Tab-separated table of C-alpha atoms and ligand atoms in Angstrom:
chain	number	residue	atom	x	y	z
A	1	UNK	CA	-12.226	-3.156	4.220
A	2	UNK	CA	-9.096	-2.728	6.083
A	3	UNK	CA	-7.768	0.759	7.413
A	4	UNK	CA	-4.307	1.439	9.143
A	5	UNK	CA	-3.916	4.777	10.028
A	6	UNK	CA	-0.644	6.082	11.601
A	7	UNK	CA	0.212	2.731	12.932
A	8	UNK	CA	3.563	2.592	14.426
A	9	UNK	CA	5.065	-0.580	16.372
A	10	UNK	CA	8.038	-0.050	18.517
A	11	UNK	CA	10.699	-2.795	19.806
A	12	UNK	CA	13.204	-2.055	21.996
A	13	UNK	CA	16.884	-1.983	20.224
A	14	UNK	CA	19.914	-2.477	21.958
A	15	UNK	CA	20.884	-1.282	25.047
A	16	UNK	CA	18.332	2.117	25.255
A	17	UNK	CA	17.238	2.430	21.229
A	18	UNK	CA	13.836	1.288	19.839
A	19	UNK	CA	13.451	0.421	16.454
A	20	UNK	CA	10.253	1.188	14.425
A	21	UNK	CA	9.319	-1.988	12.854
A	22	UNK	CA	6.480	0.179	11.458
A	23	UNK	CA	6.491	3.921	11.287
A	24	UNK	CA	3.098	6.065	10.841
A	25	UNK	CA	1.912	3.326	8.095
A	26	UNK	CA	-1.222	4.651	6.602
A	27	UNK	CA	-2.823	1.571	4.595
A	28	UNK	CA	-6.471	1.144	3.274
A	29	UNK	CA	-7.557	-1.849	1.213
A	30	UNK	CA	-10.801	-1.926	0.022
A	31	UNK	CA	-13.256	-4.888	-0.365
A	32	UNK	CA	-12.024	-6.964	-3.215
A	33	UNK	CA	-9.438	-5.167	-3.413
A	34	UNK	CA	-5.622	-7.510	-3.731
A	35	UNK	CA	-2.303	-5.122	-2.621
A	36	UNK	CA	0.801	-6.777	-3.267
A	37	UNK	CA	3.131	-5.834	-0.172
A	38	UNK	CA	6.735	-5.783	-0.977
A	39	UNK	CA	9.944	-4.639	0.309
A	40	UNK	CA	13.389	-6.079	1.417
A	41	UNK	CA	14.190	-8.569	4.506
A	42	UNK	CA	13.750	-6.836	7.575
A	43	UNK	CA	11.446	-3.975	6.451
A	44	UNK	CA	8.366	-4.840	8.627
A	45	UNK	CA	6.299	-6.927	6.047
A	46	UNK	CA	5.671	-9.434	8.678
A	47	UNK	CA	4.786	-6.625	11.287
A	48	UNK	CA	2.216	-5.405	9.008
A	49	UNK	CA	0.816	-8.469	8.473
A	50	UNK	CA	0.749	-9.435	12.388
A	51	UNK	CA	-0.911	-6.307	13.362
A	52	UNK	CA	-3.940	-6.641	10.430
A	53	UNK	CA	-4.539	-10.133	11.690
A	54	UNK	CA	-4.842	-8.365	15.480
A	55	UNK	CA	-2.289	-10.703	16.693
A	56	UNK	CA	0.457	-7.693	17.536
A	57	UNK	CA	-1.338	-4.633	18.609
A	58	UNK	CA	0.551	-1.417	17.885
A	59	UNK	CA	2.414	0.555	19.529
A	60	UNK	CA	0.220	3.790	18.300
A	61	UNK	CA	-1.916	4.268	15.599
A	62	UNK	CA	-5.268	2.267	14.815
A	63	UNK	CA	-6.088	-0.802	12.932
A	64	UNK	CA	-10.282	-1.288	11.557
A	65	UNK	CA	-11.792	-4.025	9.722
A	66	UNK	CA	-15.090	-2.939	8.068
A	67	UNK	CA	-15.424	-0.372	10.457
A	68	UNK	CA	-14.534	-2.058	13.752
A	69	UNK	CA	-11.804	-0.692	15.804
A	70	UNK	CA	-9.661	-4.021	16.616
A	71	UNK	CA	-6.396	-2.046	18.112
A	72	UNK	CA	-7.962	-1.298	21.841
A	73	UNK	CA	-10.125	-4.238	21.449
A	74	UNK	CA	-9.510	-7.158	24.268
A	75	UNK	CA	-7.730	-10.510	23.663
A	76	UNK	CA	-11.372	-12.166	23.627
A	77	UNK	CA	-12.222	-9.717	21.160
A	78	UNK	CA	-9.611	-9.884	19.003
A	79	UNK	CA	-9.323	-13.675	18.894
A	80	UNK	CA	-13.113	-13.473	17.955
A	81	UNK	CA	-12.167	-11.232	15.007
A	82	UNK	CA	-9.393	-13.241	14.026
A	83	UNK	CA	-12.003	-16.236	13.962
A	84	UNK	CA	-14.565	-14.406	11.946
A	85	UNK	CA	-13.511	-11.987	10.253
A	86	UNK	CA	-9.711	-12.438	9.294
A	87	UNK	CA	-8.290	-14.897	6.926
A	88	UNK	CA	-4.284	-15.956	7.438
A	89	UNK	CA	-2.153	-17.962	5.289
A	90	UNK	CA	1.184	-18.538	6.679
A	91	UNK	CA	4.327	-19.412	3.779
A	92	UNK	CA	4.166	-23.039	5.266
A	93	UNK	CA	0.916	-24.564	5.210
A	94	UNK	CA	0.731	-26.003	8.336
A	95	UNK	CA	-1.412	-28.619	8.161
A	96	UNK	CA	-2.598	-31.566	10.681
A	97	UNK	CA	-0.768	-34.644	9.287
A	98	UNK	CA	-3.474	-37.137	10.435
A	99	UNK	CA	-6.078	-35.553	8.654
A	100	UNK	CA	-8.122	-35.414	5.366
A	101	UNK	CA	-8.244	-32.200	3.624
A	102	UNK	CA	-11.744	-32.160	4.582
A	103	UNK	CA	-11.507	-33.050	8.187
A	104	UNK	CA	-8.358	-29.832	8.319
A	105	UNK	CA	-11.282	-27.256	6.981
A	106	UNK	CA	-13.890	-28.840	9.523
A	107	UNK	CA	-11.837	-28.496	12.347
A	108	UNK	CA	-12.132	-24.615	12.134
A	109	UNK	CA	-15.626	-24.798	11.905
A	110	UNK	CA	-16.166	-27.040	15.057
A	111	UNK	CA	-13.755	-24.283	17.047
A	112	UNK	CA	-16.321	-21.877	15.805
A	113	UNK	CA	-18.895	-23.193	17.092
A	114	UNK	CA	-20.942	-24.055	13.755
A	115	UNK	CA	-23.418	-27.095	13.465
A	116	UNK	CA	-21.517	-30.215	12.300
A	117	UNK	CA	-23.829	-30.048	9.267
A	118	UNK	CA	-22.826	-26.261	8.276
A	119	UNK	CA	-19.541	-27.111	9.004
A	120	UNK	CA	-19.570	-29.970	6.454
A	121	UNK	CA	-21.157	-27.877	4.289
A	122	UNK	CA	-18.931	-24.871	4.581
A	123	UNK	CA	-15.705	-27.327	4.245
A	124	UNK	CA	-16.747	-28.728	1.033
A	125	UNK	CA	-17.493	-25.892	-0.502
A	126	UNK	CA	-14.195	-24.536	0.861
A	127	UNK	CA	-12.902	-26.962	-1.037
A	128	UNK	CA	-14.529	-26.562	-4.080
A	129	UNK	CA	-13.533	-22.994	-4.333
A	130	UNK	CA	-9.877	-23.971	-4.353
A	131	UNK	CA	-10.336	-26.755	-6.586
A	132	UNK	CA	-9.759	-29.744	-4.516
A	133	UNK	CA	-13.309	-31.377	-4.606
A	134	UNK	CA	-11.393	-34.447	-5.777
A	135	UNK	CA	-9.376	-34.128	-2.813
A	136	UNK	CA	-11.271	-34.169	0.264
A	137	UNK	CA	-10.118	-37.541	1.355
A	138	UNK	CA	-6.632	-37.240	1.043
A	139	UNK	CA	-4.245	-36.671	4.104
A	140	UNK	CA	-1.294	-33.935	3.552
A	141	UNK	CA	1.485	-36.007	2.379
A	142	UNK	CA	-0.889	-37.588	-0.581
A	143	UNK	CA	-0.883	-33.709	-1.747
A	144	UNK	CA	1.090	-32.404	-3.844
A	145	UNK	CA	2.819	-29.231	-2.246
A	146	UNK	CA	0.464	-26.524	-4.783
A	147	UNK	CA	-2.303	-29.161	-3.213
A	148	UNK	CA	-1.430	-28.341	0.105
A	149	UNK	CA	-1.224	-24.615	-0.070
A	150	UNK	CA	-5.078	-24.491	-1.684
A	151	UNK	CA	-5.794	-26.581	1.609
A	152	UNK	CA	-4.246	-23.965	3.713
A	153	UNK	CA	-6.028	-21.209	1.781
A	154	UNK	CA	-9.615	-23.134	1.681
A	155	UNK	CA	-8.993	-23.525	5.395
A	156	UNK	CA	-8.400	-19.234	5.526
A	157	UNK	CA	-11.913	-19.259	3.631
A	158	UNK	CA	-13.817	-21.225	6.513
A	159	UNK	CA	-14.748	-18.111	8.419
A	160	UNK	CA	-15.620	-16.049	5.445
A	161	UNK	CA	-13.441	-13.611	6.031
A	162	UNK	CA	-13.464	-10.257	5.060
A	163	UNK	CA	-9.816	-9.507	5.606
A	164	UNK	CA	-7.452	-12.326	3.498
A	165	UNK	CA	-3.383	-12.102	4.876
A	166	UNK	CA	-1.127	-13.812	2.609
A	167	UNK	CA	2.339	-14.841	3.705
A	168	UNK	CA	4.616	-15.577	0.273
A	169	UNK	CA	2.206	-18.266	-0.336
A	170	UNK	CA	4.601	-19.290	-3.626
A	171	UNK	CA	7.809	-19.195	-2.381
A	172	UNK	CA	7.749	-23.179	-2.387
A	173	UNK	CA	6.431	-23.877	-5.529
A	174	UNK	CA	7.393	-23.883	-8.867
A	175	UNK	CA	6.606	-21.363	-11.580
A	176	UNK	CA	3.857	-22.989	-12.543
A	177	UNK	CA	2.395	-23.842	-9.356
A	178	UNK	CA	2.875	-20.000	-8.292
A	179	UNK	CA	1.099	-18.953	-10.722
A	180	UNK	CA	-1.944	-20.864	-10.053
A	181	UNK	CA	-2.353	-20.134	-6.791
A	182	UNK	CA	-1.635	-16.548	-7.782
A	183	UNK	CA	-4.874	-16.307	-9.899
A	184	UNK	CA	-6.790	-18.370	-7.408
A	185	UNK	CA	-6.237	-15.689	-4.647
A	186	UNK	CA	-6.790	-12.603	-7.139
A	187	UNK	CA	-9.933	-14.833	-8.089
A	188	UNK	CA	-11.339	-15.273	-4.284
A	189	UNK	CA	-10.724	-11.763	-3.787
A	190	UNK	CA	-12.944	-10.986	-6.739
A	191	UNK	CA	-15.431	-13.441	-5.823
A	192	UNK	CA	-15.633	-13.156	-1.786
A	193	UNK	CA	-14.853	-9.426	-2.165
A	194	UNK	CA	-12.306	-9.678	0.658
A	195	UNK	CA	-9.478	-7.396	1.286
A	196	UNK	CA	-6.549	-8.831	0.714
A	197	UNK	CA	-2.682	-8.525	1.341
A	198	UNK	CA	-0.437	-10.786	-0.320
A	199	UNK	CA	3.589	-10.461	1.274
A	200	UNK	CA	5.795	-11.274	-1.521
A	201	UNK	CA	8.836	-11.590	-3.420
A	202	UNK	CA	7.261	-12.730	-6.843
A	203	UNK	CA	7.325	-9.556	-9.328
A	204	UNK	CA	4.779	-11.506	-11.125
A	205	UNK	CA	2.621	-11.351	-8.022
A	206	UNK	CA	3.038	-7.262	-8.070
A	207	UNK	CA	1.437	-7.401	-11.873
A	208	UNK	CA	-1.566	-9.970	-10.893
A	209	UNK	CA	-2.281	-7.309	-7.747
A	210	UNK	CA	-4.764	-4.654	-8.141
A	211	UNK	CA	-2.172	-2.024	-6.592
A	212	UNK	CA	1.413	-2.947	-4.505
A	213	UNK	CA	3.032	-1.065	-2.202
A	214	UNK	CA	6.671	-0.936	-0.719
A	215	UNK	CA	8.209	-1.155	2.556
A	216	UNK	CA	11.280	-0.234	3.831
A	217	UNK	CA	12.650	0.736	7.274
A	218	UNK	CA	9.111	0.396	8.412
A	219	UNK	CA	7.825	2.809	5.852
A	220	UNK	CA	5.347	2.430	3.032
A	221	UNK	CA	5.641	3.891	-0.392
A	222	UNK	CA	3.947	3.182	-3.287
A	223	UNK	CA	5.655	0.801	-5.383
A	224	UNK	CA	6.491	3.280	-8.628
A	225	UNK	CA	6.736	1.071	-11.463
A	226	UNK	CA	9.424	1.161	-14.063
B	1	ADP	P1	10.107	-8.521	7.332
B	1	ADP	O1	8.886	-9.364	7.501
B	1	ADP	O2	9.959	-7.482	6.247
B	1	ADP	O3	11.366	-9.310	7.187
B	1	ADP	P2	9.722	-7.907	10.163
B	1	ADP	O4	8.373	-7.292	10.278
B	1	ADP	O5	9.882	-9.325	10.525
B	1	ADP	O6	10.282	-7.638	8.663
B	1	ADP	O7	10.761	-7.061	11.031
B	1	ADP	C1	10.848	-5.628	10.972
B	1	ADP	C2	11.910	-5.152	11.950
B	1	ADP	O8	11.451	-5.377	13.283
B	1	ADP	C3	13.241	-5.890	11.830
B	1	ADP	O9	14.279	-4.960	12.065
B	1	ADP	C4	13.160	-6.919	12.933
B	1	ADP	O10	14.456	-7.238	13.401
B	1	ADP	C5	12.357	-6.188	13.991
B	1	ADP	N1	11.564	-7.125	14.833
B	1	ADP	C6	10.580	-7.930	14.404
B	1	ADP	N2	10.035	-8.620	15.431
B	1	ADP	C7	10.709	-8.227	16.533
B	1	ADP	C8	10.619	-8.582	17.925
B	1	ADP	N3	9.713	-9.457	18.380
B	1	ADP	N4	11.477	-7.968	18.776
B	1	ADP	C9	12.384	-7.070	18.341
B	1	ADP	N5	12.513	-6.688	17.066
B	1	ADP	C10	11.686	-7.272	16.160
B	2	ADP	P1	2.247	-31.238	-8.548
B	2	ADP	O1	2.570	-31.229	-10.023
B	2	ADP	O2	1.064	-30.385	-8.195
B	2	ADP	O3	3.437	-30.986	-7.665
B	2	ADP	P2	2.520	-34.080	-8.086
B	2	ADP	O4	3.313	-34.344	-9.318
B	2	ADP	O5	3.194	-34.134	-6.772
B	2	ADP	O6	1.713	-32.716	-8.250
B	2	ADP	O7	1.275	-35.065	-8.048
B	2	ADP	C1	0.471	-35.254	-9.184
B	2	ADP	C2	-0.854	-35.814	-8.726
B	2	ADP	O8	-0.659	-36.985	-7.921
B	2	ADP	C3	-1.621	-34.831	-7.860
B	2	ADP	O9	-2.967	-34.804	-8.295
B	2	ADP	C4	-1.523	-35.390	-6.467
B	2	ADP	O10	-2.708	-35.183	-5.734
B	2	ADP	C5	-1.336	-36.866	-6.678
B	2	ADP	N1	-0.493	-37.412	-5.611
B	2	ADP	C6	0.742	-36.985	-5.260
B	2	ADP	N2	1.237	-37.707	-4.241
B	2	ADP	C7	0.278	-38.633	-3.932
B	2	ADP	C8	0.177	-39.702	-2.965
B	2	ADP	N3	1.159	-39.957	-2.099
B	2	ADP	N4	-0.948	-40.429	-2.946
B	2	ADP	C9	-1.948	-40.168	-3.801
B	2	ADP	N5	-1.920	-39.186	-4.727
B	2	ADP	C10	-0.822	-38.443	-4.806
């Protein structure tokens, strides 16, 4: 589960103003639990996201995953959390271009310190939850770009994490493509139970999600449907 409560973050603005990129969000998402996050450019979706993942700590306010207090926490600590217990998908899979599918998802278990057996393990079955099985060998640019993105997301899955963050993971692919990898992460939220938050722009994203919220000016509101 993931809690936000009264989480503000602050940047300086101008000469003497601050701007609230986030302003007293209160946020829980349970386990297996998919919130579509929405809202226009500029309105602190990214913030959000960077502050769940414990890689911007907040200004006030206090981030938990499944209990643990990660806003306070220290930079060992919180790149521990992000190792085991977060999940992030950037828009852009960035991906190593000299290596297999497989070898991408092992590399995050060797800088976790599993046994190169687990690890193996782990990255196939990565794998297999995405769909790629067939895959494993091939190197990024004999993907196609859907291909890729289930990498990227299989490689989110290598820590088992219980917190997923999404970043528009279909704003590169087509239609059809979108809405594949739109069931696949409402499906390994299901399955893994994890709580995730998907940033988007795709309404039909909004009616896959289990509930979807708005932002604007830093604020959250629920999204009212119409
Ligand atoms: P979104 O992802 O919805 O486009 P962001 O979270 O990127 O929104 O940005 C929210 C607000 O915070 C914007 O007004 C942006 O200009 C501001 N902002 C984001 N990052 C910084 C930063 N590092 N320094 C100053 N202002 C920032
Ligand atoms: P998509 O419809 O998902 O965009 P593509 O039309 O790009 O897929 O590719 C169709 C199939 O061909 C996919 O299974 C993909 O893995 C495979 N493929 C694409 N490019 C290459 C390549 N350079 N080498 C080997 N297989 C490829």
């Amino acid at each position: 589960m993931l809690n936000l409560s009264d989480v503000t973050l602050t940047y300086p603005d101008g000469e003497n103003g601050t701007l609230n990129a986030l302003d007293a969000v209160d946020l829980t998402v349970p386990a297996g639990q998919m919130l579509a996050l929405v809202g226009p450019s500029g309105s602190g979706k990214s913030s959000l996201l960077a502050v769940a993942g414990a890689l911007v700590t907040p200004t006030s306010g206090t981030v938990t995953i499944d209990g643990t207090e990660i806003t306070g926490a220290s930079q060992a600590e919180r790149a521990r959390l992000r190792l085991n217990h977060i999940g992030l998908v950037f828009q852009q899979p960035q991906l190593m271009p000299s290596l297999t599918a497989l070898e991408q998802l092992q590399l995050v278990g060797v800088l976790r310190g599993a046994r190169p057996r687990a690890v193996r393990d782990a990255a196939r079955q990565a794998l297999a939850a995405v769909g790629l099985d067939s895959a494993a060998k091939r190197r990024p640019h004999q993907l196609s770009g859907g291909q890729r993105q289930r990498v990227n997301i299989a490689r989110a899955l290598m820590g088992e994490p219980s917190v997923l963050l999404v970043d528009e993971p279909t704003s590169a692919l087509d239609q059809h493509r979108s809405a594949e990898v739109m069931e696949l992460i409402a499906t390994l939220t299901r399955e893994r139970g994890t709580a995730t938050v998907v940033v988007t722009h795709d309404l039909e994203f909004v009616d896959v999600a289990d509930r979807s919220v708005t932002l604007r000016d830093g604020r959250l509101a629920e999204h009212a449907t119409v």
